[in-house]
mmCIF file of C-alpha atoms in Angstrom:
data_model
loop_
_atom_site.group_PDB
_atom_site.id
_atom_site.type_symbol
_atom_site.label_atom_id
_atom_site.label_comp_id
_atom_site.label_asym_id
_atom_site.label_seq_id
_atom_site.Cartn_x
_atom_site.Cartn_y
_atom_site.Cartn_z
ATOM 1 C CA UNK A 13 35.117 137.269 114.381
ATOM 2 C CA UNK A 14 34.179 133.578 114.705
ATOM 3 C CA UNK A 15 36.365 131.518 115.622
ATOM 4 C CA UNK A 16 36.173 128.529 112.920
ATOM 5 C CA UNK A 17 33.578 125.229 113.496
ATOM 6 C CA UNK A 18 35.442 121.726 113.747
ATOM 7 C CA UNK A 19 34.595 120.305 110.072
ATOM 8 C CA UNK A 20 36.464 123.626 108.799
ATOM 9 C CA UNK A 21 39.628 123.275 110.611
ATOM 10 C CA UNK A 22 39.779 119.012 109.374
ATOM 11 C CA UNK A 23 39.192 120.435 105.735
ATOM 12 C CA UNK A 24 43.033 123.062 106.372
ATOM 13 C CA UNK A 25 44.419 119.450 107.828
ATOM 14 C CA UNK A 26 46.243 117.126 105.877
ATOM 15 C CA UNK A 27 46.405 113.442 105.058
ATOM 16 C CA UNK A 28 48.464 113.131 107.760
ATOM 17 C CA UNK A 29 46.813 115.189 109.983
ATOM 18 C CA UNK A 30 43.545 113.475 108.988
ATOM 19 C CA UNK A 31 44.613 110.512 110.662
ATOM 20 C CA UNK A 32 46.084 111.860 113.092
ATOM 21 C CA UNK A 33 43.608 113.169 114.452
ATOM 22 C CA UNK A 34 40.806 110.354 112.585
ATOM 23 C CA UNK A 35 43.008 107.957 115.373
ATOM 24 C CA UNK A 36 42.672 110.454 118.238
ATOM 25 C CA UNK A 37 39.104 111.112 117.877
ATOM 26 C CA UNK A 38 38.697 106.835 118.123
ATOM 27 C CA UNK A 39 40.785 106.399 120.823
ATOM 28 C CA UNK A 40 38.774 108.441 122.925
ATOM 29 C CA UNK A 41 35.348 107.710 121.219
ATOM 30 C CA UNK A 42 37.064 103.446 122.461
ATOM 31 C CA UNK A 43 37.646 105.047 125.842
ATOM 32 C CA UNK A 44 35.342 106.704 126.637
ATOM 33 C CA UNK A 45 31.512 105.298 125.336
ATOM 34 C CA UNK A 46 31.909 101.975 127.392
ATOM 35 C CA UNK A 47 33.620 104.064 130.611
ATOM 36 C CA UNK A 48 29.973 105.923 130.418
ATOM 37 C CA UNK A 49 28.119 103.196 129.716
ATOM 38 C CA UNK A 50 29.156 100.539 132.368
ATOM 39 C CA UNK A 51 30.537 97.588 129.464
ATOM 40 C CA UNK A 52 33.529 95.749 128.598
ATOM 41 C CA UNK A 53 36.591 97.638 127.427
ATOM 42 C CA UNK A 54 36.704 95.613 124.743
ATOM 43 C CA UNK A 55 33.522 96.069 123.989
ATOM 44 C CA UNK A 56 33.443 98.119 120.508
ATOM 45 C CA UNK A 57 36.872 97.612 120.261
ATOM 46 C CA UNK A 58 36.059 93.633 119.636
ATOM 47 C CA UNK A 59 34.493 93.881 116.236
ATOM 48 C CA UNK A 60 37.668 96.123 113.916
ATOM 49 C CA UNK A 61 40.629 94.815 115.449
ATOM 50 C CA UNK A 62 41.925 91.314 112.971
ATOM 51 C CA UNK A 63 42.363 88.701 114.885
ATOM 52 C CA UNK A 64 44.760 86.147 114.572
ATOM 53 C CA UNK A 65 42.618 82.937 112.710
ATOM 54 C CA UNK A 66 41.079 83.222 109.668
ATOM 55 C CA UNK A 67 37.418 81.698 110.998
ATOM 56 C CA UNK A 68 38.007 85.024 112.377
ATOM 57 C CA UNK A 69 38.977 87.606 109.509
ATOM 58 C CA UNK A 70 35.792 85.506 107.113
ATOM 59 C CA UNK A 71 33.516 87.515 109.437
ATOM 60 C CA UNK A 72 35.000 90.175 109.949
ATOM 61 C CA UNK A 73 37.087 90.697 106.599
ATOM 62 C CA UNK A 74 36.639 94.835 107.429
ATOM 63 C CA UNK A 75 39.398 94.304 109.838
ATOM 64 C CA UNK A 76 42.213 94.014 107.997
ATOM 65 C CA UNK A 77 42.155 97.703 107.349
ATOM 66 C CA UNK A 78 39.647 99.007 111.187
ATOM 67 C CA UNK A 79 42.558 97.626 113.678
ATOM 68 C CA UNK A 80 44.817 100.276 112.329
ATOM 69 C CA UNK A 81 42.363 102.804 113.878
ATOM 70 C CA UNK A 82 42.030 101.536 117.506
ATOM 71 C CA UNK A 83 44.831 101.379 119.576
ATOM 72 C CA UNK A 84 45.976 99.837 122.940
ATOM 73 C CA UNK A 85 46.907 102.547 125.510
ATOM 74 C CA UNK A 86 47.719 106.666 125.471
ATOM 75 C CA UNK A 87 51.532 105.529 125.140
ATOM 76 C CA UNK A 88 50.973 103.341 121.745
ATOM 77 C CA UNK A 89 48.742 106.183 120.147
ATOM 78 C CA UNK A 90 51.513 108.934 121.463
ATOM 79 C CA UNK A 91 54.294 107.015 118.967
ATOM 80 C CA UNK A 92 52.021 105.748 116.462
ATOM 81 C CA UNK A 93 50.600 109.564 116.186
ATOM 82 C CA UNK A 94 54.542 111.175 116.752
ATOM 83 C CA UNK A 95 55.999 109.016 114.069
ATOM 84 C CA UNK A 96 52.897 109.604 111.030
ATOM 85 C CA UNK A 97 53.465 113.601 111.802
ATOM 86 C CA UNK A 98 57.044 113.902 110.816
ATOM 87 C CA UNK A 99 57.188 111.079 108.022
ATOM 88 C CA UNK A 100 54.400 112.586 107.509
ATOM 89 C CA UNK A 101 56.057 115.891 106.935
ATOM 90 C CA UNK A 102 58.771 114.770 104.290
ATOM 91 C CA UNK A 103 56.232 112.128 102.480
ATOM 92 C CA UNK A 104 53.540 114.956 101.341
ATOM 93 C CA UNK A 105 57.060 118.072 100.458
ATOM 94 C CA UNK A 106 57.311 115.117 97.795
ATOM 95 C CA UNK A 107 54.145 113.874 96.692
ATOM 96 C CA UNK A 108 50.633 114.144 97.149
ATOM 97 C CA UNK A 109 47.905 112.785 99.655
ATOM 98 C CA UNK A 110 46.560 110.228 97.611
ATOM 99 C CA UNK A 111 50.696 108.211 97.543
ATOM 100 C CA UNK A 112 50.438 108.497 100.885
ATOM 101 C CA UNK A 113 47.151 107.191 101.428
ATOM 102 C CA UNK A 114 47.852 103.915 99.374
ATOM 103 C CA UNK A 115 51.339 103.379 100.746
ATOM 104 C CA UNK A 116 49.421 103.829 104.482
ATOM 105 C CA UNK A 117 47.178 101.854 103.608
ATOM 106 C CA UNK A 118 48.260 98.879 101.858
ATOM 107 C CA UNK A 119 50.923 99.266 104.375
ATOM 108 C CA UNK A 120 48.664 98.405 106.764
ATOM 109 C CA UNK A 121 47.664 95.502 105.104
ATOM 110 C CA UNK A 122 50.340 94.238 104.536
ATOM 111 C CA UNK A 123 51.400 93.899 107.904
ATOM 112 C CA UNK A 124 47.611 92.502 109.017
ATOM 113 C CA UNK A 125 48.428 89.403 106.639
ATOM 114 C CA UNK A 126 52.076 89.094 108.113
ATOM 115 C CA UNK A 127 50.501 88.902 111.863
ATOM 116 C CA UNK A 128 48.152 86.105 110.207
ATOM 117 C CA UNK A 129 50.484 84.398 108.458
ATOM 118 C CA UNK A 130 52.851 84.168 110.862
ATOM 119 C CA UNK A 131 50.767 82.810 113.588
ATOM 120 C CA UNK A 132 49.282 80.380 111.239
ATOM 121 C CA UNK A 133 52.509 78.998 109.573
ATOM 122 C CA UNK A 134 54.919 79.343 111.789
ATOM 123 C CA UNK A 135 54.717 76.990 115.164
ATOM 124 C CA UNK A 136 56.365 79.432 117.670
ATOM 125 C CA UNK A 137 52.972 80.677 118.001
ATOM 126 C CA UNK A 138 49.945 77.696 117.039
ATOM 127 C CA UNK A 139 47.729 77.627 120.132
ATOM 128 C CA UNK A 140 48.425 81.448 120.429
ATOM 129 C CA UNK A 141 44.963 83.897 120.894
ATOM 130 C CA UNK A 142 45.411 87.148 119.745
ATOM 131 C CA UNK A 143 44.521 90.616 118.586
ATOM 132 C CA UNK A 144 46.092 93.069 116.263
ATOM 133 C CA UNK A 145 45.291 96.715 116.911
ATOM 134 C CA UNK A 146 47.651 99.752 116.461
ATOM 135 C CA UNK A 147 48.175 101.974 113.195
ATOM 136 C CA UNK A 148 52.027 101.161 113.408
ATOM 137 C CA UNK A 149 52.311 98.728 109.955
ATOM 138 C CA UNK A 150 50.534 101.705 108.282
ATOM 139 C CA UNK A 151 53.099 104.478 110.012
ATOM 140 C CA UNK A 152 56.305 101.873 109.365
ATOM 141 C CA UNK A 153 54.962 102.168 105.299
ATOM 142 C CA UNK A 154 55.226 105.640 105.264
ATOM 143 C CA UNK A 155 58.736 106.058 108.056
ATOM 144 C CA UNK A 156 60.724 102.108 105.249
ATOM 145 C CA UNK A 157 58.997 104.324 101.783
ATOM 146 C CA UNK A 158 60.870 108.003 102.601
ATOM 147 C CA UNK A 159 63.948 106.635 104.034
ATOM 148 C CA UNK A 160 64.066 103.684 100.692
ATOM 149 C CA UNK A 161 63.673 107.055 98.063
ATOM 150 C CA UNK A 162 65.784 109.436 99.675
ATOM 151 C CA UNK A 163 68.399 107.129 101.445
ATOM 152 C CA UNK A 164 71.095 109.785 101.952
ATOM 153 C CA UNK A 165 68.460 112.551 103.532
ATOM 154 C CA UNK A 166 70.149 113.345 106.758
ATOM 155 C CA UNK A 167 67.685 114.107 109.410
ATOM 156 C CA UNK A 168 68.594 115.183 113.634
ATOM 157 C CA UNK A 169 68.186 112.871 115.871
ATOM 158 C CA UNK A 170 68.306 114.014 119.059
ATOM 159 C CA UNK A 171 71.541 115.737 118.635
ATOM 160 C CA UNK A 172 73.589 114.499 115.161
ATOM 161 C CA UNK A 173 72.656 114.595 111.835
ATOM 162 C CA UNK A 174 71.301 110.674 110.369
ATOM 163 C CA UNK A 175 70.961 109.955 107.156
ATOM 164 C CA UNK A 176 67.417 107.641 106.151
ATOM 165 C CA UNK A 177 68.971 104.731 104.904
ATOM 166 C CA UNK A 178 70.642 104.193 108.247
ATOM 167 C CA UNK A 179 67.439 104.879 110.692
ATOM 168 C CA UNK A 180 65.337 102.160 108.746
ATOM 169 C CA UNK A 181 68.231 99.393 108.704
ATOM 170 C CA UNK A 182 67.436 100.341 112.553
ATOM 171 C CA UNK A 183 63.381 100.250 112.584
ATOM 172 C CA UNK A 184 64.022 96.540 110.775
ATOM 173 C CA UNK A 185 66.548 95.430 112.402
ATOM 174 C CA UNK A 186 64.254 96.705 116.318
ATOM 175 C CA UNK A 187 61.318 94.562 114.928
ATOM 176 C CA UNK A 188 63.674 91.262 113.796
ATOM 177 C CA UNK A 189 65.480 91.288 117.135
ATOM 178 C CA UNK A 190 62.460 91.975 119.263
ATOM 179 C CA UNK A 191 60.646 89.505 117.262
ATOM 180 C CA UNK A 192 60.952 86.436 119.773
ATOM 181 C CA UNK A 193 60.849 88.300 122.896
ATOM 182 C CA UNK A 194 57.889 90.326 123.336
ATOM 183 C CA UNK A 195 55.102 91.610 121.600
ATOM 184 C CA UNK A 196 55.473 88.977 118.125
ATOM 185 C CA UNK A 197 52.301 90.118 116.538
ATOM 186 C CA UNK A 198 53.045 93.549 116.180
ATOM 187 C CA UNK A 199 56.700 93.507 114.802
ATOM 188 C CA UNK A 200 55.231 90.728 112.243
ATOM 189 C CA UNK A 201 52.471 93.709 111.252
ATOM 190 C CA UNK A 202 55.980 96.300 111.560
ATOM 191 C CA UNK A 203 57.988 94.445 109.387
ATOM 192 C CA UNK A 204 54.994 93.114 106.699
ATOM 193 C CA UNK A 205 54.613 97.744 106.404
ATOM 194 C CA UNK A 206 57.995 98.120 106.301
ATOM 195 C CA UNK A 207 58.501 95.463 103.896
ATOM 196 C CA UNK A 208 55.742 97.020 101.665
ATOM 197 C CA UNK A 209 57.020 100.737 102.255
ATOM 198 C CA UNK A 210 60.360 99.331 100.253
ATOM 199 C CA UNK A 211 58.901 97.308 98.094
ATOM 200 C CA UNK A 212 56.622 100.594 96.707
ATOM 201 C CA UNK A 213 58.972 102.850 96.960
ATOM 202 C CA UNK A 214 61.921 100.865 95.224
ATOM 203 C CA UNK A 215 59.214 99.949 91.929
ATOM 204 C CA UNK A 216 58.517 104.101 92.031
ATOM 205 C CA UNK A 217 62.515 104.467 91.179
ATOM 206 C CA UNK A 218 62.458 102.552 88.509
ATOM 207 C CA UNK A 219 58.943 104.416 87.541
ATOM 208 C CA UNK A 220 56.450 102.003 88.156
ATOM 209 C CA UNK A 221 53.473 102.335 90.657
ATOM 210 C CA UNK A 222 52.368 99.109 92.337
ATOM 211 C CA UNK A 223 49.420 101.444 94.372
ATOM 212 C CA UNK A 224 47.976 102.441 90.555
ATOM 213 C CA UNK A 225 45.312 100.057 90.749
ATOM 214 C CA UNK A 226 44.115 99.965 94.860
ATOM 215 C CA UNK A 227 43.742 104.296 94.264
ATOM 216 C CA UNK A 228 41.776 103.014 91.573
ATOM 217 C CA UNK A 229 40.159 100.759 93.273
ATOM 218 C CA UNK A 230 39.490 102.786 96.162
ATOM 219 C CA UNK A 231 38.211 106.409 93.667
ATOM 220 C CA UNK A 232 35.607 103.831 92.695
ATOM 221 C CA UNK A 233 34.586 103.286 96.212
ATOM 222 C CA UNK A 234 34.423 107.252 97.181
ATOM 223 C CA UNK A 235 32.735 107.700 93.727
ATOM 224 C CA UNK A 236 29.392 105.427 95.217
ATOM 225 C CA UNK A 237 29.062 107.632 97.826
ATOM 226 C CA UNK A 238 30.073 111.205 96.320
ATOM 227 C CA UNK A 239 26.544 112.541 94.844
ATOM 228 C CA UNK A 240 26.163 113.377 90.769
ATOM 229 C CA UNK A 241 24.085 117.018 90.662
ATOM 230 C CA UNK A 242 21.886 116.480 87.636
ATOM 231 C CA UNK A 243 23.137 120.359 85.939
ATOM 232 C CA UNK A 244 19.719 121.439 83.712
ATOM 233 C CA UNK A 245 20.637 120.467 79.956
ATOM 234 C CA UNK A 246 22.326 124.079 77.565
ATOM 235 C CA UNK A 247 22.460 124.099 73.442
ATOM 236 C CA UNK A 248 26.845 124.644 73.872
ATOM 237 C CA UNK A 249 28.266 125.885 70.716
ATOM 238 C CA UNK A 250 31.660 126.145 70.087
ATOM 239 C CA UNK A 251 34.623 127.910 68.565
ATOM 240 C CA UNK A 252 36.871 125.002 67.279
ATOM 241 C CA UNK A 253 40.224 127.507 66.700
ATOM 242 C CA UNK A 254 39.646 128.746 70.277
ATOM 243 C CA UNK A 255 38.926 125.560 72.232
ATOM 244 C CA UNK A 256 41.666 123.236 69.991
ATOM 245 C CA UNK A 257 44.126 126.348 71.401
ATOM 246 C CA UNK A 258 43.373 126.992 74.928
ATOM 247 C CA UNK A 259 43.510 123.207 75.447
ATOM 248 C CA UNK A 260 47.190 123.363 73.865
ATOM 249 C CA UNK A 261 48.727 125.688 75.663
ATOM 250 C CA UNK A 262 47.342 123.734 78.502
ATOM 251 C CA UNK A 263 48.316 121.050 78.003
ATOM 252 C CA UNK A 264 51.799 122.751 77.646
ATOM 253 C CA UNK A 265 51.728 124.144 80.699
ATOM 254 C CA UNK A 266 51.289 120.928 82.633
ATOM 255 C CA UNK A 267 54.101 119.078 81.033
ATOM 256 C CA UNK A 268 56.339 122.072 81.643
ATOM 257 C CA UNK A 269 55.128 121.770 85.005
ATOM 258 C CA UNK A 270 55.396 118.448 85.887
ATOM 259 C CA UNK A 271 59.150 118.699 83.481
ATOM 260 C CA UNK A 272 60.015 121.020 86.781
ATOM 261 C CA UNK A 273 58.427 118.279 89.173
ATOM 262 C CA UNK A 274 60.687 115.243 88.305
ATOM 263 C CA UNK A 275 63.284 117.662 87.616
ATOM 264 C CA UNK A 276 63.881 118.817 90.623
ATOM 265 C CA UNK A 277 62.918 115.521 92.137
ATOM 266 C CA UNK A 278 66.006 113.815 90.880
ATOM 267 C CA UNK A 279 68.146 116.398 92.681
ATOM 268 C CA UNK A 280 67.008 115.500 95.850
ATOM 269 C CA UNK A 281 67.131 111.385 95.061
ATOM 270 C CA UNK A 282 70.863 112.583 93.837
ATOM 271 C CA UNK A 283 71.743 115.483 96.197
ATOM 272 C CA UNK A 284 69.373 115.385 98.683
ATOM 273 C CA UNK A 285 66.407 117.669 100.064
ATOM 274 C CA UNK A 286 68.985 119.970 101.744
ATOM 275 C CA UNK A 287 70.668 120.789 98.415
ATOM 276 C CA UNK A 288 67.564 122.784 96.852
ATOM 277 C CA UNK A 289 67.529 126.070 96.522
ATOM 278 C CA UNK A 290 64.636 128.187 99.089
ATOM 279 C CA UNK A 291 62.790 129.222 95.233
ATOM 280 C CA UNK A 292 62.998 124.835 94.787
ATOM 281 C CA UNK A 293 61.343 124.315 97.904
ATOM 282 C CA UNK A 294 58.485 126.470 97.981
ATOM 283 C CA UNK A 295 57.744 125.226 93.950
ATOM 284 C CA UNK A 296 57.405 121.460 95.483
ATOM 285 C CA UNK A 297 55.641 121.986 98.221
ATOM 286 C CA UNK A 298 53.062 124.873 96.110
ATOM 287 C CA UNK A 299 52.453 121.592 93.741
ATOM 288 C CA UNK A 300 52.080 119.411 96.162
ATOM 289 C CA UNK A 301 49.238 121.432 97.724
ATOM 290 C CA UNK A 302 48.056 121.258 94.414
ATOM 291 C CA UNK A 303 47.672 117.552 93.270
#
C-alpha cells in the first residue's frame, strides 16, 4: 500500500503538532536557503523578527505574530517545541483547536507588546538595539493557562509529582529573576505570554471568553481565502412538521452533550484530571476531536 502523502499526514496532526511542524519547516528553510545561496544568515529572518522600536514595527506590523515562527538555534527550537507538545496534550483534552490558537496567538501578541513596551518605557533598556524571535511567549501563554485552569492537577516532573500551579509559579519566578541578568527581551515576552494565559483562564472560569472577539476576527480573515462553491439552484419542498421535530431533537442532543462536557470539566477543576473514569476521559477526548 502506498505511503500517505505529506498533506494527508499533516491533516492528521492536532493543532499543537501542526504548529510544531510549521516551526520546524521554517527553521530548516531559514537555515538552509541562505547557506545554499551564499547569503547573509539573517536575509530571511530580518523581514519577520520583531524590532524593539516603534518605527521599525510600523514598517513591518506583521512581525508582532511572525517573530514567533523563527528561532535562534536548535536548542531554542527544541525546548519551545517540547513545551508546546506537552502542554498541548493537556489543553486539547479540555478544549478545541480554536481556543488553543486563541490562547497561543494572543500570548504571542501580548508577549511581543511586553517586549516593545519594555524597551521603550524602562530606561534600563534604552539605547539597546534588540530583536525578538521565538515561540516562547505563545508556549508560556498555553502553559500558564493550563496551570491556572487546573491548578491542582498533578504532573510528573522527573521523579516527582508536582501540582500545576507550582509549575506555573516557578516558571514565572524564573523569568522575573533572570530579567536583569540575560536575554531581558525574551523574558519580557515570556511574562507577557504568561499574563495572557493567566488572564484568559481566570476569566474563562468565570464564564467570560476574552478570546471570542479575536476568534471571530480570525474566522473573518480565513473566510476571505475560502473559495465559495456555487451550487446549482434547486427547488426544495419541506415538510415543516418533520423539519421542526428533527431540529428539536438535534438541539436536545446538543444541549445534553454540552451538559455532560460541562459536568466533566467541573469535576476536573475540583478534583483534577486523574479523578475522571476511563469512560469520562474517552468521552472528553472524542468531544475535543469533534470540535
